[in-house]
Short mmCIF file of C-alpha atoms in Angstrom, two decimals:
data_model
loop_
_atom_site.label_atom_id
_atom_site.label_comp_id
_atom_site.label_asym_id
_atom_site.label_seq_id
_atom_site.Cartn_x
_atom_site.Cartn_y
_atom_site.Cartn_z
CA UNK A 784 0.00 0.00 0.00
CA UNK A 785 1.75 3.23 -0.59
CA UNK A 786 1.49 7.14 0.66
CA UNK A 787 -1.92 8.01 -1.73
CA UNK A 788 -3.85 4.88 -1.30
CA UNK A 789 -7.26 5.39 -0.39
CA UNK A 790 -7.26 4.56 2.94
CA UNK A 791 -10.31 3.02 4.44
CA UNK A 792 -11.21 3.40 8.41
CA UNK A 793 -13.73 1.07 9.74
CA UNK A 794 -12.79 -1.95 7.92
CA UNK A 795 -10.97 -4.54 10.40
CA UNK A 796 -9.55 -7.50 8.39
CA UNK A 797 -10.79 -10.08 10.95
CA UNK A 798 -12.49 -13.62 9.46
CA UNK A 799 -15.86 -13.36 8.33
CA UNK A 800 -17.04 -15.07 10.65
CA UNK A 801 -16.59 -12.41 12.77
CA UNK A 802 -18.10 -9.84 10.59
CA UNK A 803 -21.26 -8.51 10.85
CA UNK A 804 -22.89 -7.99 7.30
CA UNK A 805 -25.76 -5.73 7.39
CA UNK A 806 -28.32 -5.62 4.65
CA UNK A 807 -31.69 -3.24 3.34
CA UNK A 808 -33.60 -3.44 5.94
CA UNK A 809 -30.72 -3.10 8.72
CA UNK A 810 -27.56 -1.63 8.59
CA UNK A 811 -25.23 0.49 10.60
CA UNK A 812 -23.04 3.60 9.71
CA UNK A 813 -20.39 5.43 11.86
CA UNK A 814 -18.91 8.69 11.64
CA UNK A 815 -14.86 8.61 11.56
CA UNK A 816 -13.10 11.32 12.10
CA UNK A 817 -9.00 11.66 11.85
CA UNK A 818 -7.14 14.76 12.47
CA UNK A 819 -4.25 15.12 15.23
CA UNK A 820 -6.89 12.74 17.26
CA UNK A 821 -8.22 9.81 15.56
CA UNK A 822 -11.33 8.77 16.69
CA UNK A 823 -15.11 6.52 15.76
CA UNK A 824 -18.03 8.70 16.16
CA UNK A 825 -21.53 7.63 16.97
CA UNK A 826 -22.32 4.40 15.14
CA UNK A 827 -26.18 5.00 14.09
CA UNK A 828 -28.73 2.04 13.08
CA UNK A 829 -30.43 2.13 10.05
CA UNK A 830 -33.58 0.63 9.12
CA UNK A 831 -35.27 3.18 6.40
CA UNK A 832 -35.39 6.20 4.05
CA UNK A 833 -34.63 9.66 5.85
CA UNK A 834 -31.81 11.74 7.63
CA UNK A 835 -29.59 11.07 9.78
CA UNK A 836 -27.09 13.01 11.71
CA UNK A 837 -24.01 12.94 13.43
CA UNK A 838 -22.18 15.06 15.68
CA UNK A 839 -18.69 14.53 16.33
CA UNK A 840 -16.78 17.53 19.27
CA UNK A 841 -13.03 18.25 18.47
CA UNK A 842 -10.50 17.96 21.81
CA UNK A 843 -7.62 19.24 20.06
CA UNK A 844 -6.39 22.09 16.95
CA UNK A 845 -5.38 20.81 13.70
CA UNK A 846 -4.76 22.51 10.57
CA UNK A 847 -6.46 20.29 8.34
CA UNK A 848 -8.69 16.85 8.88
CA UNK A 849 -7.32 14.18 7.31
CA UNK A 850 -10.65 12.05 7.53
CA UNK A 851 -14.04 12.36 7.56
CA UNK A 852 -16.30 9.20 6.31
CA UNK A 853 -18.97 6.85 7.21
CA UNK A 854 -18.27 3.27 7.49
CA UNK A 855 -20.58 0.81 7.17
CA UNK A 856 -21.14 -3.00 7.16
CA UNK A 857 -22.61 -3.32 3.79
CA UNK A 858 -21.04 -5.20 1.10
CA UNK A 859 -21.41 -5.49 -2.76
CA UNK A 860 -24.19 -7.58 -3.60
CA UNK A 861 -26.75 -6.91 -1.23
CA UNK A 862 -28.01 -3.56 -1.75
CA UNK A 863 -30.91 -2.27 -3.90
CA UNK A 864 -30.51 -1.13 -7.45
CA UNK A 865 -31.85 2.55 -6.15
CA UNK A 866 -30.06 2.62 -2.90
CA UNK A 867 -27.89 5.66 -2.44
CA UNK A 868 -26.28 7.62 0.77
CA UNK A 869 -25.63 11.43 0.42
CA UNK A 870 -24.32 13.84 2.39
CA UNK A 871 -26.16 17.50 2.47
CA UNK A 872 -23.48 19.42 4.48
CA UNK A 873 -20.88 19.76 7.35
CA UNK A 874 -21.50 21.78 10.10
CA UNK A 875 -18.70 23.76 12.04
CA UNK A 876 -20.33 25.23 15.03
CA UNK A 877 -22.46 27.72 13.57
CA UNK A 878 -21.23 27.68 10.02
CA UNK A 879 -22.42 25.54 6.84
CA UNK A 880 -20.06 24.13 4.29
CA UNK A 881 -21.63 22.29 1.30
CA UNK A 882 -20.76 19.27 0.56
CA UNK A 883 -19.29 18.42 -3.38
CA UNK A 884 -20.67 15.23 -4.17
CA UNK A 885 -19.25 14.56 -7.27
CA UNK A 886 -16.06 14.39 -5.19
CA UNK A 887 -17.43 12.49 -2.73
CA UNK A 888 -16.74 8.24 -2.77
CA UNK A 889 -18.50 5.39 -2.07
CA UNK A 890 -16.74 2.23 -2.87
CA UNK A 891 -14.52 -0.79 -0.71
CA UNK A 892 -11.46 0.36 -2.07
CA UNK A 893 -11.82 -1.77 -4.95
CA UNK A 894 -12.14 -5.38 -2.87
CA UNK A 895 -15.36 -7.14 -3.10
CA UNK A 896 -14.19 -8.37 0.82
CA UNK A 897 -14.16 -4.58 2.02
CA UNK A 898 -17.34 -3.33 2.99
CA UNK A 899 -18.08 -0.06 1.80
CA UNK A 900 -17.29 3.36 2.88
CA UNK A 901 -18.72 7.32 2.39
CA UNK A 902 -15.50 9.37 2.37
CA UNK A 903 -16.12 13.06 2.22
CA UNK A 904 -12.60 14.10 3.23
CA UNK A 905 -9.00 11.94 2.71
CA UNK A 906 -6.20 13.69 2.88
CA UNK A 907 -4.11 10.81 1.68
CA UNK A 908 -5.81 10.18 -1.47
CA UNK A 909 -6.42 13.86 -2.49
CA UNK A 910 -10.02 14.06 -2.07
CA UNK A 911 -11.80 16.59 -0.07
CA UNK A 912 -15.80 17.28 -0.67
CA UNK A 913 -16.37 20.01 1.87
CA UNK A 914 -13.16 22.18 2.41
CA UNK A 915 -13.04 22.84 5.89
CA UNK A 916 -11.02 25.53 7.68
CA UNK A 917 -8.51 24.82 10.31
CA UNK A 918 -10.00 23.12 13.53
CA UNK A 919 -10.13 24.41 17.27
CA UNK A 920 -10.66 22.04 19.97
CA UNK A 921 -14.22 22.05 21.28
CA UNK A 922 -15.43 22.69 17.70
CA UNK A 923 -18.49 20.79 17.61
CA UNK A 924 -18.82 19.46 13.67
CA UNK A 925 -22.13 17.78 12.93
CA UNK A 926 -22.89 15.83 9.36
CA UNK A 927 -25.99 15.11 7.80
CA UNK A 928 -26.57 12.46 5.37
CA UNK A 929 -29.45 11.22 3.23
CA UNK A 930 -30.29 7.59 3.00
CA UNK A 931 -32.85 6.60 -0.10
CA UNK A 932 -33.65 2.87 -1.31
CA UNK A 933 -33.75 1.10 1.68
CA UNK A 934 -36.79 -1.93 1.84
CA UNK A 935 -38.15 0.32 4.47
CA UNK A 936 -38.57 3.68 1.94
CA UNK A 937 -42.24 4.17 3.19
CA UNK A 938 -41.88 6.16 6.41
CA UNK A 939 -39.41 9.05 7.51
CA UNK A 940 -36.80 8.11 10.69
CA UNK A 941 -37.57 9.44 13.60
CA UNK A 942 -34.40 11.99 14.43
CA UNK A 943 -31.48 10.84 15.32
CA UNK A 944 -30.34 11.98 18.65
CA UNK A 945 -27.13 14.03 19.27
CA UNK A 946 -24.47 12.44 21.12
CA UNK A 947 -23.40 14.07 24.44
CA UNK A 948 -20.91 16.51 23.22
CA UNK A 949 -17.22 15.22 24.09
CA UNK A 950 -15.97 17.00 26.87
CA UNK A 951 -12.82 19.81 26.57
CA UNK A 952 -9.94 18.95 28.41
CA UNK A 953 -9.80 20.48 31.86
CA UNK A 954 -7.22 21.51 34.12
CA UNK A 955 -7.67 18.59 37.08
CA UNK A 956 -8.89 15.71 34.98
CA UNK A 957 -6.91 16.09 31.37
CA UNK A 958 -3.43 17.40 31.89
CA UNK A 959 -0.74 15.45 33.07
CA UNK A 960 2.30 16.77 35.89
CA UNK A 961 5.53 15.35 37.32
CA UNK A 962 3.42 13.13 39.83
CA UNK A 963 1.12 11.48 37.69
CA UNK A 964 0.70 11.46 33.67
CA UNK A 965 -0.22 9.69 30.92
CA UNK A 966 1.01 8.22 28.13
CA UNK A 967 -0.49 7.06 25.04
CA UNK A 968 0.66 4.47 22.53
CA UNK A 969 -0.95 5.83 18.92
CA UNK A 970 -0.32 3.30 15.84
CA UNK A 971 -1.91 3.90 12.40
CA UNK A 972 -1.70 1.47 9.01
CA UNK A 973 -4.33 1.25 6.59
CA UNK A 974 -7.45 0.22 8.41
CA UNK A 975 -5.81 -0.58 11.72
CA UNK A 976 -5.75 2.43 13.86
CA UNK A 977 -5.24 1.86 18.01
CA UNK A 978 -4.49 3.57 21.20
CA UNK A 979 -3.37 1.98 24.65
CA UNK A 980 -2.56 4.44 27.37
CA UNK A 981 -0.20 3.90 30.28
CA UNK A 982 -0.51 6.05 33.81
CA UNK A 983 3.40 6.81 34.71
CA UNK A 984 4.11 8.28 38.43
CA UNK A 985 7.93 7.53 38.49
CA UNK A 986 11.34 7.20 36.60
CA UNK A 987 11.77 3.84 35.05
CA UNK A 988 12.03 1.93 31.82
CA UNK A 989 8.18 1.46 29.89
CA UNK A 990 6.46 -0.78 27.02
CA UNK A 991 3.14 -0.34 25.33
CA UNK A 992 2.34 -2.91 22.74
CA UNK A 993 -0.27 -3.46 19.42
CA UNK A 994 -1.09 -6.46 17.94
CA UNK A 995 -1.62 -5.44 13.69
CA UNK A 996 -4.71 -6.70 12.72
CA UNK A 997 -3.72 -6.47 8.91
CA UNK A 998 -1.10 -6.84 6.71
CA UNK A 999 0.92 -3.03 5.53
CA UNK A 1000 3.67 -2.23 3.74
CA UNK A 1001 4.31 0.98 6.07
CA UNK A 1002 3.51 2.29 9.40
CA UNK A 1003 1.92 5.56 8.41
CA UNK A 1004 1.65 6.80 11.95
CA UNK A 1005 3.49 5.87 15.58
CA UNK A 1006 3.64 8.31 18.17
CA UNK A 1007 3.81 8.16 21.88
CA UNK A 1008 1.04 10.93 22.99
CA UNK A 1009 1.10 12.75 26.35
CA UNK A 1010 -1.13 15.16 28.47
CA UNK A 1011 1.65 16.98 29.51
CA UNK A 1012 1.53 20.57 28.63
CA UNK A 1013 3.94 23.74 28.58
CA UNK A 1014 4.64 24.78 32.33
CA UNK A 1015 4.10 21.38 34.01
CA UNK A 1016 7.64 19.41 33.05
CA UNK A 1017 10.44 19.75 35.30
CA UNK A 1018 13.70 21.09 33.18
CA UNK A 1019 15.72 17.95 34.02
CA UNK A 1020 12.48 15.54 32.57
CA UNK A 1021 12.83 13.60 29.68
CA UNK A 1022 11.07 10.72 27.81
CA UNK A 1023 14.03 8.44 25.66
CA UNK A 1024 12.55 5.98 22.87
CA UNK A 1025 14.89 3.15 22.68
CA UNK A 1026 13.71 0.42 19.97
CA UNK A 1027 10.48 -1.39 18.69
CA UNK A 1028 10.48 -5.04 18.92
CA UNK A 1029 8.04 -6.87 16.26
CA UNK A 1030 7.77 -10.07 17.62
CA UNK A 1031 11.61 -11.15 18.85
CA UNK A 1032 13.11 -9.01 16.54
CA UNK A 1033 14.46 -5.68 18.12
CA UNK A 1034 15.02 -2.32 16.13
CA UNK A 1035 16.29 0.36 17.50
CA UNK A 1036 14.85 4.35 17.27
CA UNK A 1037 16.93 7.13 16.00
CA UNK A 1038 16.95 9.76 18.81
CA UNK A 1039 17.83 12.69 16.75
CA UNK A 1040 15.20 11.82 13.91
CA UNK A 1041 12.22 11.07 16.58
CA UNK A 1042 10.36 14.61 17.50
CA UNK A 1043 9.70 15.48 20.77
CA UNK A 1044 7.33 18.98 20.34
CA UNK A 1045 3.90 20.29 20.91
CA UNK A 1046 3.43 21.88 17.48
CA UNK A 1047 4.14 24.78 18.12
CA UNK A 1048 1.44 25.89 21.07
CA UNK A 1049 2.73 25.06 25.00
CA UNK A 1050 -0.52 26.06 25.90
CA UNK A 1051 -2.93 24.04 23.69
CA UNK A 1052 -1.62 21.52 22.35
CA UNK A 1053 0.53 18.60 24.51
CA UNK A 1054 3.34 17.16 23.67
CA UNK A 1055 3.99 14.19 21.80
CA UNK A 1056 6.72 11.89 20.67
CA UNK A 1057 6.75 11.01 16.84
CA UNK A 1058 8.52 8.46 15.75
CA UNK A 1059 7.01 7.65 12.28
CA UNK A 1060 4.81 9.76 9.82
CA UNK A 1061 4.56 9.10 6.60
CA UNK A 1062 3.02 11.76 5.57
CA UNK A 1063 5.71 14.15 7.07
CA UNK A 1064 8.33 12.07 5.79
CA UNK A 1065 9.38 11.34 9.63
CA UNK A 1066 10.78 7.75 10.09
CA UNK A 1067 13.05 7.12 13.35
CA UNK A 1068 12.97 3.83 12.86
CA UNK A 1069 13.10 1.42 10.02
CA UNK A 1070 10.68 -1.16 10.03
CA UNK A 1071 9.77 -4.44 7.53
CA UNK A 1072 6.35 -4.82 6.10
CA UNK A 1073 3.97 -5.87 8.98
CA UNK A 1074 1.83 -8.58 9.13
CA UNK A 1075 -1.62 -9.39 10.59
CA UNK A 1076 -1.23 -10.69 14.01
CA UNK A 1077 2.32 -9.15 14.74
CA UNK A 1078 3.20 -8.29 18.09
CA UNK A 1079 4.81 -4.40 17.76
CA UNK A 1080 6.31 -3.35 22.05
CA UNK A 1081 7.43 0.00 22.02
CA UNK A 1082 9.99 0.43 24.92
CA UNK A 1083 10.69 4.12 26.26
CA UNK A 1084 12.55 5.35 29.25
CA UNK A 1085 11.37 8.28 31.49
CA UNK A 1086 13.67 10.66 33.27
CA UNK A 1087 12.75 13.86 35.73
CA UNK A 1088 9.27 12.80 37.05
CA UNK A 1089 8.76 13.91 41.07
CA UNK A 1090 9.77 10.76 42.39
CA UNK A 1091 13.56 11.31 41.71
CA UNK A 1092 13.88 7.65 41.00
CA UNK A 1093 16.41 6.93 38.14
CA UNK A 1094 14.95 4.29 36.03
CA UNK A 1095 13.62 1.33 38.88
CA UNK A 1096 12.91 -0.87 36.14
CA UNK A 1097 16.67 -2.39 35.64
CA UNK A 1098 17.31 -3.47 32.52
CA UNK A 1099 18.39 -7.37 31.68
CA UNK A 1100 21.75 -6.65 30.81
CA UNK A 1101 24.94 -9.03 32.06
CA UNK A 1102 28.08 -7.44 34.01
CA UNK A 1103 31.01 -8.02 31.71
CA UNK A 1104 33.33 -7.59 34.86
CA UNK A 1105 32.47 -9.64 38.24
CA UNK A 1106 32.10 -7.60 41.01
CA UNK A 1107 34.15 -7.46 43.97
CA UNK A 1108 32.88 -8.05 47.59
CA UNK A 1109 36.15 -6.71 48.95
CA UNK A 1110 37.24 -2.69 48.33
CA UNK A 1111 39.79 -2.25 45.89
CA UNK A 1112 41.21 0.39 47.40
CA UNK A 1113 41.70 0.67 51.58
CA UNK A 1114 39.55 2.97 52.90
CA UNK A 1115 40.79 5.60 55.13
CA UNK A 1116 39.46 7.52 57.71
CA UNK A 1117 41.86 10.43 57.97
CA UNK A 1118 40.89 13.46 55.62
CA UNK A 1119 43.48 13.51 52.36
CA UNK A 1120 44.22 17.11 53.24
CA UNK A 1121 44.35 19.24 56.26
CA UNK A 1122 41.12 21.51 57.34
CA UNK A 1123 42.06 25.14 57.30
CA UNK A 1124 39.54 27.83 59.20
CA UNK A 1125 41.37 30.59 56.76
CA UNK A 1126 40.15 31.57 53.73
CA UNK A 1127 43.04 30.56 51.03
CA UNK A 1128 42.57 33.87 49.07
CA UNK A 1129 42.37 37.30 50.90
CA UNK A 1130 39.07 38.62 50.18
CA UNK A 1131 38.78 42.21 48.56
CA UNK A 1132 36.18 44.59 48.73
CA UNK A 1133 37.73 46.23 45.37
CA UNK A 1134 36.45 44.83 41.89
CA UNK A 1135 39.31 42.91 39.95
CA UNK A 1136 37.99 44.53 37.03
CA UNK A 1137 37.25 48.45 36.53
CA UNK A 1138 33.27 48.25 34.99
CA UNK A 1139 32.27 49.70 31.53
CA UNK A 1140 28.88 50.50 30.42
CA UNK A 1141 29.88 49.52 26.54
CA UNK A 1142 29.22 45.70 25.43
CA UNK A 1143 32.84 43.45 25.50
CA UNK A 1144 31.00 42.34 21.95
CA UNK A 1145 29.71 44.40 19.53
CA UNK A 1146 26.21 43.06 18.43
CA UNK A 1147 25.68 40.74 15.72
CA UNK A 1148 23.21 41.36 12.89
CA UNK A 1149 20.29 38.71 12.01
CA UNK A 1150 21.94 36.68 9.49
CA UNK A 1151 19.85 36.16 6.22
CA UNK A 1152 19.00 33.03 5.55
CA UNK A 1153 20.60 30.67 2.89
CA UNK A 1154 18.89 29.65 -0.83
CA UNK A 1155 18.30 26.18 -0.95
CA UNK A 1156 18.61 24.15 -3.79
CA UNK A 1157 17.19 20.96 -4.59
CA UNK A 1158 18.94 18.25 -6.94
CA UNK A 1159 17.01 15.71 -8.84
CA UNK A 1160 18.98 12.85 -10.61
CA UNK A 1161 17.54 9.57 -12.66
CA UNK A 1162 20.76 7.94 -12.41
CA UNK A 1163 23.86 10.25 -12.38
CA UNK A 1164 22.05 12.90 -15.15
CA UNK A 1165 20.22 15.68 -12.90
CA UNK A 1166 16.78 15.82 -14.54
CA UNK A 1167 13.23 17.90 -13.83
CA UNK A 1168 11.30 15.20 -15.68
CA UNK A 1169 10.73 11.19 -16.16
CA UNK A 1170 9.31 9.46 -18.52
CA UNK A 1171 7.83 5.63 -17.80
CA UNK A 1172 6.00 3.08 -19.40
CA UNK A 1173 2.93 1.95 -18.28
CA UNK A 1174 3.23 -1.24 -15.82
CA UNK A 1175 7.42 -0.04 -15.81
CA UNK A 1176 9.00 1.55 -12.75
CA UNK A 1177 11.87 4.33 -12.15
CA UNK A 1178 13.79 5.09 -9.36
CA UNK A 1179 14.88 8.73 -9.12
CA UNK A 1180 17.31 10.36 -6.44
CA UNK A 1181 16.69 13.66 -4.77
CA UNK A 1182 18.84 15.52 -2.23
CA UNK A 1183 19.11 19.27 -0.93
CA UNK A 1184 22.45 21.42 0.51
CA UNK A 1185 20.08 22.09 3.05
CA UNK A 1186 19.77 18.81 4.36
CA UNK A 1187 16.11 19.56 5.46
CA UNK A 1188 13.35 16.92 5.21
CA UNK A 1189 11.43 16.57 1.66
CA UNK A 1190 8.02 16.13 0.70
CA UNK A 1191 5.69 15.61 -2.16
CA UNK A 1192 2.54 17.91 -2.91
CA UNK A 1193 0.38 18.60 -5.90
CA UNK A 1194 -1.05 15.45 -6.88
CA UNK A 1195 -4.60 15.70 -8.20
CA UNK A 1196 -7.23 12.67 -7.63
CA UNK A 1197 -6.90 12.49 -11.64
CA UNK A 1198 -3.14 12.17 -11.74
CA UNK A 1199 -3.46 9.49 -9.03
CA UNK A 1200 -4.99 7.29 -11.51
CA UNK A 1201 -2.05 7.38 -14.10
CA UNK A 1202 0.66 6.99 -11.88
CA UNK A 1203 1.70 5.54 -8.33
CA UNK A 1204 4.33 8.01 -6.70
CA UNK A 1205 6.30 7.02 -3.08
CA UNK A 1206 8.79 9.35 -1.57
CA UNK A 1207 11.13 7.25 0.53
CA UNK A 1208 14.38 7.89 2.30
CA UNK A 1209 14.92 10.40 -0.24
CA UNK A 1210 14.09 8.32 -3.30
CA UNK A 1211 11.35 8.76 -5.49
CA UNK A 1212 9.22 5.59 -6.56
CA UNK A 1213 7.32 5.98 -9.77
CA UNK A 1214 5.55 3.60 -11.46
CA UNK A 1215 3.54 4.02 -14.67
CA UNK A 1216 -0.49 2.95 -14.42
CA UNK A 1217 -2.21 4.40 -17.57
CA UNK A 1218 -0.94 6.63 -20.20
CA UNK A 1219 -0.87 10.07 -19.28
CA UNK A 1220 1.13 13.16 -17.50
CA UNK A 1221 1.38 13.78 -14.05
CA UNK A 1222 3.25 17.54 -12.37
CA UNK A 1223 3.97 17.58 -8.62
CA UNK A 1224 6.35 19.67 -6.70
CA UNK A 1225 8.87 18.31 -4.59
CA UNK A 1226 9.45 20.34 -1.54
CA UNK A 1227 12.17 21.42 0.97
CA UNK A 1228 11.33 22.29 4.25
CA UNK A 1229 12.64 25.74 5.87
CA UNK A 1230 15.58 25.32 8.15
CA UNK A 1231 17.64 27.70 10.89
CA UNK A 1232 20.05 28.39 8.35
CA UNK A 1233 18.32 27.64 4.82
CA UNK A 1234 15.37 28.92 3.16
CA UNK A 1235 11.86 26.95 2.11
CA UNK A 1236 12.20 25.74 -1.54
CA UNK A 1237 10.47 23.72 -3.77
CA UNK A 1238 10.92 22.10 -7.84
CA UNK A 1239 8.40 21.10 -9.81
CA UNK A 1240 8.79 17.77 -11.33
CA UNK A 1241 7.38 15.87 -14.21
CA UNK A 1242 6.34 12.38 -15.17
CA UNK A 1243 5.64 11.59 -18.53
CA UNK A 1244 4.18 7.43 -18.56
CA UNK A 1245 4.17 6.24 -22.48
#
């Protein structure tokens, strides 16, 4: 599966046994919602023709919302020639946004197994219906959709009822201190999204652990979340990722790729670990593909809590030198030098130094920033363009001066269709689906010393 699949919430690759198929004149739908919180809204039972609406209250900010469908447990094959779902508009508080439904999707992602889904908003596949602004916590967003062609179409629903709005964090019950925090395991693949949280009140080594419930090529998101806020960390405190293990197989996490940050807001946002994110281009840790029913332990070490107790789980490691029940060296209880009562220095009452008013450095002027310049090569020829054949692949290089991390943007729902593009470890994957042309721009992040940049890029497939 790579970066612009269609990703599909709601679907859990379990036997079908344990699936739940509903049919015309019963089936359910629930609201999902993905932003910097991924979470199910109210899952509503259907039985006939009408509206239906769900409500769905924000706890944190995020710039844009990555997700916003319905899932449902219907599947191809038993629905009515005539039967449609809709949705009329998205409602942000107190304003409307209409919803596009020619941009709009229902489908299984192509697999007759998969049931089907309403996506409205997928920020992975390029397809947004409604256009929403950015998103405060406590934003209370509230969906209507229209259901026709049920074998109930003779009556109108009675109206859904609102869910009890989801409470904002508060100061006693949400945020975390150096007594007593949380934190909170976050993994995200395909259809396989999960949380576990873990209370911590002292120093000490920690593991949270996810079993994948499907196969993926890629993690797209693992983060270790807090409720820890600007203010309430002590300036010696610190959270350490050491390694994921899948299964018995240990990898360790690249400190100085992993970010530790609250983007950007001390205030309202907490801070959180990220280890991988695909869509930022973020790995700390590289990974093979996962399969369904792999055990994934993330193991962390905390640092600076209240309980000044430096790390009381001991790790399993061997001495490689025996200890010694005798003192190497004889102890002694005579002092190794004299006490004196007399200052060694005669104190002075005079400064050493005669004072001056001017600055001992003369002031240094904001330094401008540097250009950046990105270098694209298909082999050893620098190039702005590729050209593939359809069901061929091509492996192009890209690099900066600036070092900073890269990303792709651009990429219409159209040009999806004609070719599959993967930025990884600074390589881009192309590989040719249909005939057709396909622009994108490739671009540099700004750094402390280097400017933002960005090249447009081409890809011709024959």
């Amino acid at each position: 599966m790579n970066l612009f699949y269609f990703i599909r919430y709601g679907y859990d690759e379990s036997s079908e046994t344990d699936i739940v198929k509903g049919d015309m004149d019963k089936f359910t739908a629930t609201l999902k919602y993905g932003a910097v919180e991924w979470d199910a809204g109210d899952t509503v039972e259907i039985t006939k023709d009408g509206e239906y609406t769900f409500t769905y209250t924000t706890t944190k900010d995020n710039d844009k919302v990555l997700q916003l469908a319905f899932a449902t447990n219907l599947y191809k094959g038993i629905m009515n020639d005539n039967f449609s779902i809709t949705a009329e508009s998205v409602v942000v508080n107190d304003t409307v946004y209409k919803v596009d439904a020619t941009k709009a999707a229902w489908d299984n992602s192509g697999k007759d197994e998969n049931p089907y889904t309403y996506t409205l908003i997928n920020g992975w596949g390029g397809l947004d219906s409604v256009g929403l602004s950015k998103i405060k916590a406590g934003d209370k967003i509230t969906v209507k959709i229209k259901v026709t062609g049920t074998n109930n179409n003779s009556e109108a629903p009675e109206e859904t009822k609102e869910p009890e709005e989801t409470k904002e964090p508060t100061e006693d019950i949400d945020k975390g201190n150096m007594d007593k925090f949380t934190i909170k395991l976050t993994y995200g693949a395909s259809s396989d999204w999960a949380s576990y949280s873990l209370d911590i009140t002292e120093d000490g080594e920690y593991t949270l652990s996810h079993t994948a419930t499907c196969d993926v090529d890629f993690i797209n998101s693992l983060t270790l979340n807090t409720n820890l806020y600007g203010g309430s960390l002590n300036s010696y405190f610190k959270i350490t990722p050491e390694s994921v293990t899948i299964n018995d197989t240990e990898y360790m996490i690249n400190s100085e790729v992993a970010v530790w940050n609250n983007s950007g807001d001390a205030v309202v946002n907490p801070y959180t670990y990220t280890l991988i994110n695909s869509w930022g281009n973020l790995n700390s840790v590289n990974l093979p593909k996962i399969k369904k029913g792999d055990n994934l332990t993330v193991k962390f070490r905390v640092k600076g809590t209240n309980s000044y107790k430096s790390f009381v789980n001991i790790p399993t490691v061997i001495a490689t030198i025996k200890p010694s029940s005798s003192p190497t060296v004889a102890p002694t209880t005579e002092p190794t030098a004299a006490p004196t009562e007399e200052p060694t220095v005669v104190p002075t009452t005079e400064p050493t130094v005669v004072p001056t008013q001017k600055p001992t450095v003369a002031p240094t002027k904001k330094t401008s920033l540097k250009n950046t310049t990105i270098t694209v090569k298909n082999g050893k020829k620098k190039v702005s363009s590729v050209t593939v054949k359809v069901g061929k692949s091509a492996k192009i290089s890209v690099s900066t001066n600036s070092n900073a991390k890269l990303s792709i943007s651009g990429i219409s729902k159209k040009e999806l269709k004609v070719a599959k593009i993967v930025l990884k470890d600074n390589k881009i994957i192309v590989k040719g689906l249909k005939k057709g042309k396909v622009k994108f721009k490739l671009v540099s992040k700004k750094t402390s010393t280097y400017k933002k940049a960005s090249k447009t890029i081409t890809v011709n497939i024959k």
